[in-house]
XYZ file of C-alpha atoms in Angstrom:
685
model
C 25.936 -24.783 0.394
C 22.326 -25.947 0.029
C 22.174 -27.023 3.673
C 23.526 -23.639 4.771
C 20.803 -21.922 2.757
C 18.059 -24.045 4.347
C 19.367 -23.359 7.838
C 19.539 -19.639 7.080
C 15.964 -19.600 5.769
C 14.713 -21.398 8.865
C 16.404 -18.842 11.084
C 14.949 -15.921 9.156
C 11.443 -17.334 9.464
C 11.694 -18.058 13.192
C 9.892 -15.528 15.417
C 11.231 -14.044 18.599
C 13.290 -11.078 19.779
C 16.425 -13.194 20.090
C 16.682 -13.147 16.292
C 16.106 -9.418 15.853
C 19.589 -9.238 14.319
C 20.304 -11.830 11.617
C 23.728 -11.806 9.990
C 23.954 -13.334 6.539
C 27.384 -14.925 5.999
C 29.955 -12.792 4.230
C 30.726 -13.511 0.567
C 34.219 -14.684 1.570
C 32.669 -17.797 3.124
C 30.797 -18.726 -0.024
C 32.292 -19.187 -3.450
C 29.291 -19.787 -5.674
C 27.805 -16.489 -6.807
C 24.486 -18.000 -7.940
C 23.897 -19.514 -4.501
C 24.897 -16.229 -2.884
C 22.436 -14.277 -5.016
C 19.644 -16.703 -4.093
C 20.596 -16.369 -0.431
C 20.680 -12.580 -0.429
C 17.410 -12.237 -2.364
C 15.808 -14.452 0.300
C 16.558 -11.952 3.081
C 13.444 -10.590 4.868
C 11.983 -7.382 3.474
C 9.443 -5.423 5.568
C 6.862 -3.014 4.162
C 3.414 -1.521 4.636
C 3.853 -0.234 8.200
C 0.635 0.905 9.921
C -0.132 1.913 13.496
C -3.231 1.924 15.702
C -4.648 5.370 16.439
C -4.955 4.966 20.198
C -2.440 2.250 21.135
C 1.283 1.595 20.528
C 0.500 -1.312 18.199
C 2.025 -1.688 14.741
C 1.558 -4.090 11.840
C 3.506 -4.711 8.648
C 4.147 -7.293 5.939
C 7.316 -9.366 5.871
C 8.428 -11.041 2.646
C 11.057 -13.761 3.077
C 12.021 -15.690 -0.047
C 8.650 -14.830 -1.576
C 6.721 -15.999 1.490
C 4.577 -13.100 2.696
C 3.186 -12.896 6.228
C 1.675 -10.250 8.477
C 3.565 -9.231 11.613
C 2.140 -7.361 14.593
C 4.017 -5.849 17.541
C 3.148 -3.739 20.535
C 5.929 -1.336 21.466
C 8.315 -3.049 23.870
C 7.009 -6.551 23.164
C 8.117 -9.328 20.845
C 6.547 -9.358 17.378
C 3.885 -11.892 16.514
C 3.345 -13.534 13.133
C -0.415 -13.377 12.543
C -0.583 -15.412 9.338
C 1.038 -18.715 8.392
C 1.650 -18.660 4.659
C 4.553 -20.850 3.552
C 4.818 -20.679 -0.240
C 6.380 -18.414 -2.810
C 2.906 -18.144 -4.328
C 3.097 -14.648 -5.797
C 0.050 -13.531 -3.791
C 0.519 -10.013 -2.465
C -0.526 -8.890 1.029
C -1.248 -5.173 1.447
C -3.813 -2.641 2.669
C -3.196 -3.346 6.366
C -5.526 -1.625 8.841
C -5.661 -1.715 12.644
C -8.669 -0.835 14.765
C -8.089 2.340 16.833
C -7.412 0.313 20.002
C -5.080 -2.090 18.187
C -7.088 -5.225 19.006
C -8.266 -5.991 15.473
C -6.487 -6.240 12.140
C -7.634 -6.309 8.524
C -5.592 -6.845 5.383
C -5.943 -7.690 1.696
C -4.516 -10.831 0.129
C -4.603 -11.276 -3.627
C -5.007 -8.919 -6.536
C -2.588 -6.127 -7.358
C -2.159 -3.205 -4.956
C -1.394 -0.866 -7.869
C -4.403 -2.009 -9.923
C -6.883 -3.262 -7.317
C -9.867 -3.628 -9.673
C -8.017 -4.438 -12.891
C -7.922 -8.208 -13.297
C -6.563 -10.819 -10.914
C -2.863 -11.691 -11.176
C -1.987 -15.364 -11.334
C 1.802 -15.291 -11.236
C 2.083 -18.803 -9.772
C 0.152 -20.104 -12.793
C -2.643 -21.832 -10.914
C -5.682 -23.285 -12.653
C -7.723 -20.407 -11.180
C -6.394 -16.997 -10.225
C -6.544 -16.358 -6.461
C -9.232 -13.902 -5.406
C -8.600 -10.485 -3.921
C -9.892 -11.032 -0.389
C -10.216 -8.898 2.729
C -9.214 -10.819 5.872
C -10.006 -10.027 9.517
C -8.055 -11.070 12.612
C -8.929 -10.707 16.286
C -5.507 -10.069 17.817
C -6.668 -11.174 21.260
C -7.236 -14.654 19.829
C -4.899 -17.262 18.376
C -7.445 -18.087 15.671
C -6.208 -17.560 12.115
C -7.521 -14.598 10.105
C -10.885 -15.191 8.448
C -12.099 -13.909 5.061
C -14.620 -11.060 5.099
C -15.314 -10.863 1.368
C -13.753 -9.940 -1.930
C -12.395 -6.406 -2.115
C -9.707 -4.032 -0.908
C -9.060 -0.839 1.141
C -10.335 -2.023 4.545
C -10.939 0.669 7.196
C -12.208 0.212 10.763
C -14.829 2.512 12.263
C -13.785 4.656 15.262
C -15.260 2.128 17.707
C -13.569 -0.733 15.858
C -16.835 -2.662 15.472
C -17.450 -2.053 11.782
C -15.143 -2.787 8.873
C -15.510 -1.046 5.513
C -14.023 -2.267 2.243
C -14.711 -1.815 -1.458
C -14.744 -3.702 -4.719
C -15.257 -2.281 -8.230
C -17.176 0.755 -6.995
C -19.305 -1.079 -4.417
C -18.719 -0.001 -0.804
C -19.345 -2.717 1.775
C -19.592 -2.579 5.584
C -19.498 -5.533 7.933
C -20.576 -5.159 11.569
C -19.673 -7.896 14.049
C -20.631 -11.356 12.794
C -23.171 -10.049 10.274
C -22.627 -10.488 6.569
C -21.165 -7.469 4.822
C -23.836 -5.181 3.366
C -23.519 -2.816 0.443
C -23.944 0.828 1.430
C -23.247 2.390 -1.987
C -22.602 1.635 -5.646
C -20.488 4.202 -7.452
C -19.748 5.031 -11.089
C -15.987 5.095 -10.629
C -13.454 3.347 -8.443
C -13.375 4.552 -4.859
C -10.570 4.781 -2.319
C -9.025 7.005 0.361
C -11.763 6.046 2.836
C -12.180 7.434 6.331
C -14.922 7.431 8.962
C -16.246 10.547 10.651
C -15.195 10.832 14.310
C -18.648 9.693 15.473
C -18.738 6.780 13.025
C -21.913 7.948 11.281
C -20.426 8.924 7.919
C -17.886 7.646 5.413
C -15.667 9.936 3.356
C -14.113 8.756 0.103
C -12.507 9.784 -3.170
C -14.035 8.552 -6.408
C -11.878 8.428 -9.529
C -13.654 8.952 -12.833
C -12.491 9.523 -16.389
C -10.322 12.650 -16.410
C -11.429 13.888 -12.985
C -12.202 12.839 -9.423
C -14.759 13.830 -6.784
C -15.105 13.728 -2.999
C -18.151 11.977 -1.582
C -19.740 11.492 1.837
C -22.109 8.680 2.754
C -24.433 9.004 5.746
C -24.522 5.319 6.674
C -27.644 5.427 8.854
C -29.628 7.609 6.448
C -28.379 5.786 3.306
C -27.600 9.159 1.818
C -24.791 9.950 -0.659
C -23.545 13.468 -1.345
C -20.686 14.853 -3.423
C -18.834 17.916 -2.171
C -17.116 20.668 -4.144
C -17.032 18.919 -7.527
C -14.940 20.806 -10.083
C -13.647 20.528 -13.633
C -10.508 18.855 -12.330
C -9.240 16.511 -9.661
C -9.957 16.343 -5.956
C -7.616 14.444 -3.660
C -6.752 13.586 -0.047
C -10.144 14.289 1.562
C -10.090 14.539 5.354
C -12.710 15.140 8.066
C -12.435 18.046 10.467
C -11.894 16.994 14.099
C -15.591 17.652 14.837
C -16.759 15.797 11.730
C -18.791 18.719 10.400
C -16.530 19.671 7.514
C -14.261 18.094 4.937
C -11.020 19.488 3.524
C -9.527 18.376 0.218
C -6.969 19.382 -2.379
C -8.383 20.544 -5.721
C -6.163 20.740 -8.788
C -6.105 20.508 -12.549
C -3.245 19.762 -14.893
C -2.009 22.477 -17.256
C -2.662 21.937 -20.961
C 0.180 20.188 -22.756
C 1.254 23.230 -24.742
C 1.610 25.150 -21.467
C 3.270 22.361 -19.514
C 5.685 24.837 -17.907
C 2.980 27.358 -16.992
C 3.539 29.198 -13.730
C -0.146 30.016 -13.238
C -2.025 28.749 -10.187
C -3.596 25.351 -10.807
C -4.539 24.207 -7.298
C -5.938 25.071 -3.895
C -6.945 23.610 -0.531
C -10.704 23.758 0.008
C -13.093 23.191 2.918
C -16.673 21.999 2.451
C -19.442 22.183 5.049
C -21.182 18.796 5.044
C -24.577 20.125 6.162
C -24.867 22.924 3.596
C -22.445 21.826 0.893
C -20.883 25.292 0.920
C -17.223 25.316 -0.167
C -14.547 27.885 0.636
C -10.918 28.146 -0.366
C -8.661 27.882 2.683
C -5.489 28.445 0.665
C -4.665 28.897 -2.994
C -1.263 28.320 -4.588
C 0.415 31.549 -5.696
C 1.670 31.747 -9.237
C 5.245 30.559 -9.633
C 7.208 27.355 -9.099
C 4.536 25.811 -6.903
C 1.609 26.814 -9.068
C 1.246 23.210 -10.294
C 0.319 20.595 -7.732
C 2.848 17.943 -6.728
C 2.515 15.703 -3.677
C 4.658 13.468 -1.506
C 4.829 9.662 -1.488
C 2.033 9.336 1.032
C -0.976 11.221 2.371
C -0.853 14.907 1.446
C -3.487 16.647 3.580
C -4.102 16.508 7.333
C -6.510 18.422 9.590
C -4.833 18.580 12.982
C -6.349 18.696 16.445
C -4.833 22.175 16.751
C -6.995 23.389 13.845
C -4.355 23.498 11.111
C -4.341 22.084 7.602
C -0.987 20.554 6.650
C -0.082 20.011 2.987
C 2.948 20.000 0.623
C 4.003 22.956 -1.526
C 7.119 23.596 -3.637
C 7.035 27.345 -4.187
C 10.680 27.481 -3.123
C 11.556 24.925 -5.781
C 11.677 22.241 -3.067
C 8.783 20.228 -1.648
C 8.013 21.558 1.844
C 5.146 21.198 4.347
C 2.900 24.224 4.888
C 0.482 24.833 7.755
C -2.532 27.089 7.363
C -5.286 27.693 9.968
C -8.398 25.840 8.809
C -10.485 28.850 9.785
C -8.380 31.065 7.536
C -5.104 32.914 7.815
C -1.591 33.022 6.390
C 0.317 29.858 5.509
C 3.579 28.991 7.210
C 6.449 26.893 5.857
C 7.226 24.346 8.582
C 10.236 22.817 6.820
C 12.201 25.710 5.261
C 15.525 23.899 5.562
C 14.306 20.449 4.573
C 15.278 20.464 0.910
C 12.777 17.807 -0.216
C 10.111 16.330 2.094
C 9.190 12.782 1.059
C 6.610 11.768 3.706
C 5.026 13.585 6.643
C 2.485 12.990 9.405
C 1.167 15.207 12.249
C 1.973 14.414 15.854
C -0.963 12.903 17.810
C -1.514 16.129 19.776
C -1.762 18.092 16.528
C 0.924 20.595 17.506
C 3.762 19.258 15.366
C 4.677 17.406 12.219
C 7.116 14.533 11.624
C 8.727 14.369 8.208
C 11.280 12.379 6.222
C 13.602 14.622 4.205
C 17.166 15.231 3.050
C 18.327 18.523 4.601
C 22.029 19.237 4.240
C 22.627 16.113 2.144
C 20.510 15.511 -0.937
C 21.376 11.809 -0.918
C 20.277 11.225 2.684
C 16.914 10.517 4.313
C 16.392 11.474 7.951
C 13.400 12.062 10.224
C 12.683 15.479 11.709
C 10.069 17.063 13.946
C 8.763 20.608 13.511
C 6.629 22.537 16.000
C 3.712 24.255 14.239
C 3.518 27.236 16.605
C 7.222 28.096 16.892
C 8.635 26.550 13.745
C 11.455 24.963 15.738
C 12.795 21.686 14.358
C 14.790 18.813 15.770
C 16.427 15.835 14.143
C 15.227 12.374 15.173
C 17.497 9.952 13.271
C 21.241 9.888 12.665
C 23.714 9.538 9.836
C 24.232 6.232 8.076
C 20.547 5.320 8.352
C 17.769 6.048 5.880
C 14.359 6.619 7.480
C 11.061 6.576 5.601
C 7.297 6.581 6.226
C 6.955 7.924 9.805
C 3.962 6.209 11.446
C 2.326 6.676 14.841
C 0.861 3.916 16.996
C -0.816 5.806 19.802
C 1.881 8.152 21.128
C 4.797 6.046 19.852
C 6.542 6.885 16.583
C 7.881 4.188 14.261
C 9.419 4.260 10.791
C 10.811 2.084 8.026
C 14.611 2.172 8.213
C 17.411 0.854 5.990
C 21.174 1.144 5.746
C 23.908 -0.210 3.480
C 23.791 -3.667 5.074
C 20.257 -3.967 6.500
C 17.157 -3.998 4.296
C 13.882 -2.321 5.218
C 12.867 -3.103 8.785
C 10.561 -1.447 11.303
C 11.974 0.632 14.134
C 10.654 2.578 17.116
C 12.267 5.949 16.530
C 12.930 6.674 20.213
C 16.023 4.587 20.897
C 15.954 3.169 17.335
C 14.731 -0.149 18.735
C 13.694 -2.677 16.039
C 10.039 -3.689 16.225
C 10.832 -6.995 14.535
C 13.788 -8.643 12.855
C 16.688 -6.554 11.601
C 18.431 -8.766 9.026
C 21.945 -7.819 7.985
C 24.323 -8.780 5.177
C 27.560 -8.104 6.984
C 29.742 -8.250 3.889
C 28.038 -5.450 1.962
C 30.233 -2.339 1.787
C 28.477 1.010 1.661
C 28.350 2.433 -1.874
C 29.955 5.835 -2.345
C 27.788 8.863 -3.124
C 29.321 10.607 -6.135
C 28.522 13.465 -8.511
C 29.514 14.077 -12.105
C 28.565 16.556 -14.806
C 26.629 15.987 -18.021
C 27.634 17.670 -21.267
C 25.097 20.479 -20.772
C 26.458 21.288 -17.302
C 23.826 19.435 -15.266
C 25.249 18.018 -12.024
C 24.141 14.412 -11.569
C 24.217 12.276 -8.422
C 24.798 8.545 -8.196
C 26.027 5.666 -6.062
C 29.310 3.982 -6.945
C 29.844 0.281 -6.123
C 33.574 -0.432 -6.476
C 34.186 -3.887 -7.930
C 36.546 -6.349 -6.274
C 39.859 -7.140 -7.928
C 42.816 -5.130 -9.197
C 42.958 -6.068 -12.867
C 41.101 -4.467 -15.735
C 37.440 -4.540 -14.706
C 34.208 -4.255 -16.662
C 31.665 -1.705 -15.465
C 27.887 -1.318 -15.417
C 25.468 1.591 -15.413
C 22.251 0.971 -13.494
C 19.244 3.092 -14.538
C 16.301 3.087 -12.130
C 12.658 3.185 -13.235
C 9.942 5.678 -12.548
C 11.414 8.045 -13.570
C 10.157 9.748 -10.385
C 12.604 7.901 -8.125
C 15.848 8.375 -6.214
C 18.282 5.586 -5.390
C 20.297 5.889 -2.185
C 23.574 4.410 -0.918
C 21.689 1.736 0.985
C 18.888 -0.760 0.681
C 15.771 0.846 -0.765
C 12.350 0.861 0.981
C 10.619 -0.271 -2.251
C 10.797 -3.987 -2.990
C 11.813 -3.555 -6.638
C 14.889 -1.505 -5.743
C 15.637 -3.628 -2.688
C 16.245 -6.433 -5.182
C 18.234 -4.334 -7.664
C 20.440 -3.056 -4.820
C 21.289 -6.680 -3.986
C 22.046 -7.383 -7.642
C 24.360 -4.342 -7.834
C 26.193 -5.416 -4.686
C 26.632 -8.906 -6.131
C 27.819 -7.451 -9.441
C 30.497 -5.553 -7.504
C 31.431 -8.765 -5.679
C 31.852 -10.444 -9.081
C 34.318 -7.819 -10.273
C 32.206 -5.085 -11.891
C 32.333 -1.410 -11.061
C 28.695 -0.280 -10.896
C 27.291 3.255 -11.052
C 23.623 3.764 -10.192
C 22.606 7.046 -11.855
C 19.998 9.395 -10.393
C 19.278 11.035 -13.732
C 17.227 14.189 -14.272
C 13.451 13.781 -13.976
C 14.080 11.879 -10.730
C 13.017 13.100 -7.295
C 14.585 14.639 -4.190
C 16.844 17.071 -6.050
C 14.265 19.836 -6.383
C 11.574 20.773 -8.857
C 13.943 22.125 -11.514
C 15.752 18.772 -11.702
C 12.546 16.734 -11.621
C 10.851 18.883 -14.264
C 13.977 19.374 -16.399
C 13.109 20.347 -19.974
C 13.184 17.848 -22.806
C 13.010 14.596 -20.840
C 11.357 11.406 -22.025
C 9.196 11.818 -25.115
C 10.171 15.475 -25.345
C 13.806 14.785 -26.221
C 15.252 12.212 -23.775
C 17.501 14.818 -22.145
C 17.983 12.488 -19.147
C 19.951 10.201 -21.440
C 22.782 12.763 -21.303
C 23.158 11.830 -17.635
C 23.466 8.150 -18.527
C 26.204 8.924 -21.054
C 27.981 11.158 -18.539
C 27.867 8.341 -15.993
C 29.357 5.883 -18.469
C 32.201 8.266 -19.273
C 32.782 8.869 -15.573
C 33.004 5.100 -15.088
C 35.328 4.685 -18.066
C 37.768 7.109 -16.430
C 37.910 5.151 -13.131
C 41.263 3.525 -12.415
C 41.201 -0.118 -13.439
C 38.007 0.090 -15.531
C 38.173 -1.235 -19.078
C 36.263 1.359 -21.187
C 35.612 -1.265 -23.857
C 33.577 -3.361 -21.388
C 30.849 -1.046 -20.108
C 27.338 -2.449 -19.896
C 23.996 -1.002 -18.820
C 20.931 -2.442 -17.148
C 17.640 -1.287 -15.720
C 13.899 -1.858 -15.578
C 10.820 0.025 -16.725
C 12.025 3.586 -17.439
C 15.475 2.174 -16.769
C 14.755 -0.439 -19.418
C 13.851 2.377 -21.799
C 17.171 4.101 -21.080
C 19.031 0.805 -21.473
C 17.509 0.248 -24.903
C 18.130 3.880 -25.853
C 21.793 3.545 -24.857
C 22.292 0.427 -26.952
C 20.495 1.958 -29.932
C 22.310 5.278 -29.858
C 25.727 4.331 -28.491
C 26.703 0.713 -29.076
C 30.308 1.962 -29.298
C 30.082 3.064 -25.664
C 27.789 0.351 -24.247
C 29.005 -3.160 -25.022
C 25.941 -5.030 -23.697
C 22.700 -4.440 -21.828
C 19.889 -6.023 -19.840
C 16.491 -4.474 -20.544
C 13.748 -5.398 -18.073
C 10.238 -4.491 -19.285
C 11.379 -1.308 -21.000
C 9.501 1.095 -23.278
C 10.827 1.000 -26.825
C 8.377 3.077 -28.871
C 7.455 6.326 -27.110
C 4.940 7.590 -29.658
C 1.491 8.226 -28.212
C -1.583 10.297 -28.962
C -0.998 14.043 -28.843
C -3.280 16.040 -26.499
C -6.136 18.012 -28.025
C -4.602 21.366 -27.124
C -2.251 21.144 -30.116
C -3.291 22.207 -33.574
C -3.437 19.478 -36.254
C -0.379 20.836 -38.069
C 1.677 20.554 -34.850
C 0.862 16.910 -34.167
C 3.267 15.345 -36.661
C 6.247 17.360 -35.383
C 5.462 16.329 -31.807
C 5.179 12.662 -32.735
C 8.405 12.909 -34.723
C 10.140 14.109 -31.552
C 8.562 11.240 -29.618
C 9.900 8.786 -32.192
C 13.363 10.331 -32.117
C 13.316 10.073 -28.312
C 12.594 6.331 -28.562
C 14.984 3.391 -28.924
C 13.083 2.673 -32.133
C 14.213 6.034 -33.462
C 17.860 4.874 -33.532
C 17.446 1.122 -33.827
C 19.297 0.948 -37.161
C 22.491 1.848 -35.238
C 21.997 -0.873 -32.566
C 24.764 -3.492 -32.572
C 25.464 -4.501 -28.972
C 23.852 -7.658 -27.528
C 20.936 -7.365 -25.129
C 18.933 -9.579 -22.798
C 15.208 -8.708 -22.871
C 13.156 -9.680 -19.802
C 9.400 -9.159 -19.513
C 6.377 -10.612 -17.708
C 3.468 -11.047 -20.090
C 0.795 -9.810 -17.613
C 2.547 -6.485 -17.086
C -0.032 -3.714 -16.452
C 2.541 -0.883 -16.304
C 4.488 -1.445 -19.528
C 2.646 -3.318 -22.248
C 4.263 -6.643 -23.160
C 3.944 -5.570 -26.787
C 6.845 -3.176 -26.220
C 9.198 -6.161 -25.904
C 7.473 -8.110 -28.675
C 8.147 -5.112 -30.929
C 11.812 -4.910 -29.933
C 12.408 -8.643 -30.466
C 10.956 -8.473 -33.979
C 12.974 -5.392 -34.904
C 16.260 -6.773 -33.594
C 15.674 -10.068 -35.377
C 15.114 -8.260 -38.669
C 18.416 -6.395 -38.274
C 20.497 -9.344 -37.139
C 21.235 -7.774 -33.740
C 22.127 -10.462 -31.176
C 19.654 -10.690 -28.297
C 18.509 -13.158 -25.683
C 15.039 -13.307 -24.206
C 13.413 -14.271 -20.928
C 9.621 -14.297 -21.014
C 7.803 -14.788 -17.688
C 4.235 -16.012 -18.239
C 1.628 -14.372 -15.963
C 4.171 -12.142 -14.184
C 3.405 -8.507 -13.431
C 5.692 -5.479 -13.687
C 7.151 -5.712 -10.183
C 7.635 -9.478 -10.246
C 5.422 -10.975 -7.541
C 7.394 -14.199 -7.056
C 10.827 -14.672 -5.535
C 11.450 -17.355 -8.179
C 10.844 -14.806 -10.943
C 13.214 -12.263 -9.415
C 15.867 -14.943 -8.945
C 15.473 -16.205 -12.516
C 15.667 -12.698 -13.995
C 18.626 -11.530 -11.913
C 20.559 -14.788 -12.324
C 20.021 -14.525 -16.082
C 21.282 -10.932 -15.979
C 24.459 -11.982 -14.200
C 25.037 -14.894 -16.552
C 24.493 -12.660 -19.594
C 26.990 -10.014 -18.474
C 29.501 -12.684 -17.442
C 29.471 -14.061 -20.984
C 29.467 -10.685 -22.729
C 31.767 -8.608 -20.495
C 33.929 -11.345 -18.908
C 34.672 -10.013 -15.425
C 37.999 -11.056 -13.940
C 38.015 -13.865 -11.401
């Protein structure tokens, strides 16, 4: 078995178009589930797709068994591995950028993409934490990438000769072989950089305490100017095609006591760089879309045709609007899209490409809409899930998954893989199902039918976020790529598994995402977890006395809540870095006599609020350098369970972050989860 695994790994790491399709052996050929899990978790996962502005060149990161490397491909040519890293070292690679002509590449290695200036992760437990470093590669050369300096967010100038990056508020520019020079020091952390079309100015977004501002630096004049500052947030700044103006989204959050307000809280604004004058190009009407909500990607574009494109959910669903930058009525370009997840304009500026779920809320397909006529056409078919449309010159690519193939990069025309398309041939497609919670809410999920015909145990899987949606396929996010594998392997071991897309998740419309009483306000999404467990218990062959639950982050919170409230229903659970005490400071908009009642509700919505009823065993898993969920949440739970004599097991991962950076950490955590459920729920063999 070990030799098979080594051969498989060597094949997956080998470059060349001949290995674009890699079949992982079916589970029938391998009897040892632990080895199978290790093998499947080692499968290549691709992410971070970027394209060159003027050439059909694409770059992405490939993670194989924790070994991360940068891949580059020109449309129609074999991919090239630009880096040569060989260890599961827990060092992330992200922030890829290509020069407009596709001849140069920059990327970031080290640090944490989610917290770029907030301490250096050291998940491999080295004597010194690896630095966060910007690397540069000349793609016309075979020389390895060279370090440019410490920082993140690299961006090439329009001529490709200058490279900008930032670190802790300092903005640096390197030209040719010169040392990088500082062009600005800022109060807050900066990001969302872009160069003006003539390369003379740099546009950025600066995040400060409780607000954000848009700034422009004249590089030659060493001049810094802020545009359209407000008592709120600015986001997604973008230059006009002539470089004379900047558009941005301006919004503010409603006060907590008016969280469901239908007033208008946001607008799209245009600022003249020379004069600083600001005008409102579009303002959100009062109603469902009066509060700002964006997609999982860039949310404002200024097209070559003179339109501003941005998301809006006035219909109750997130759509893409187009408004003339010079002024005029807005037009919904995606009226039938249900929920748009990502979008990008076509290179000629006359259309928009978007990933959405029209006609099937549990799907994800690519579409193209013409701005002038509103006509749409579908670009991808059924059975595939397409995300993050990206142009390289005139060629369109996307990240694609299906039930058997994890995230890989594809040229949309002809659906030709840009690199490897690994496949686990033995994975059956989960079934999309719906069921109804006790209050009448219709809930969606994916059902993994366990092997075997005898009485089977069953598992609920609760995703994190909670702003997420699981699909009946591999997920484009690495965290849920791994949990999908674990659910498939649970089914192969004899468990029925139901992954629940509970309320407060995405892609089912604003009313579902903003459902009343979720989280700290009453945990109403927990009703969906209970409904899923009862749906599972009624499946033929499922033993209702052997239902477990597992999940991470918000899913860890729901796992702990289930065990605390309903140990009679949930016989065991695995809680990965969950939140256990939901009490937090109450916003200033509440009167002092209201604060205690609000915090009482927060407590009652927490696992801690029902912990005296907790009896079922649990495995607690947490990395102690988690910057998303404080490690103290699990320290608290372990103390409280100990005091009550509740059986629990623990897996502490020193130096690990929230989304475990090392393959070894994922394997350890998911193997421990399988071993725990095997001992507590005893699946049939």
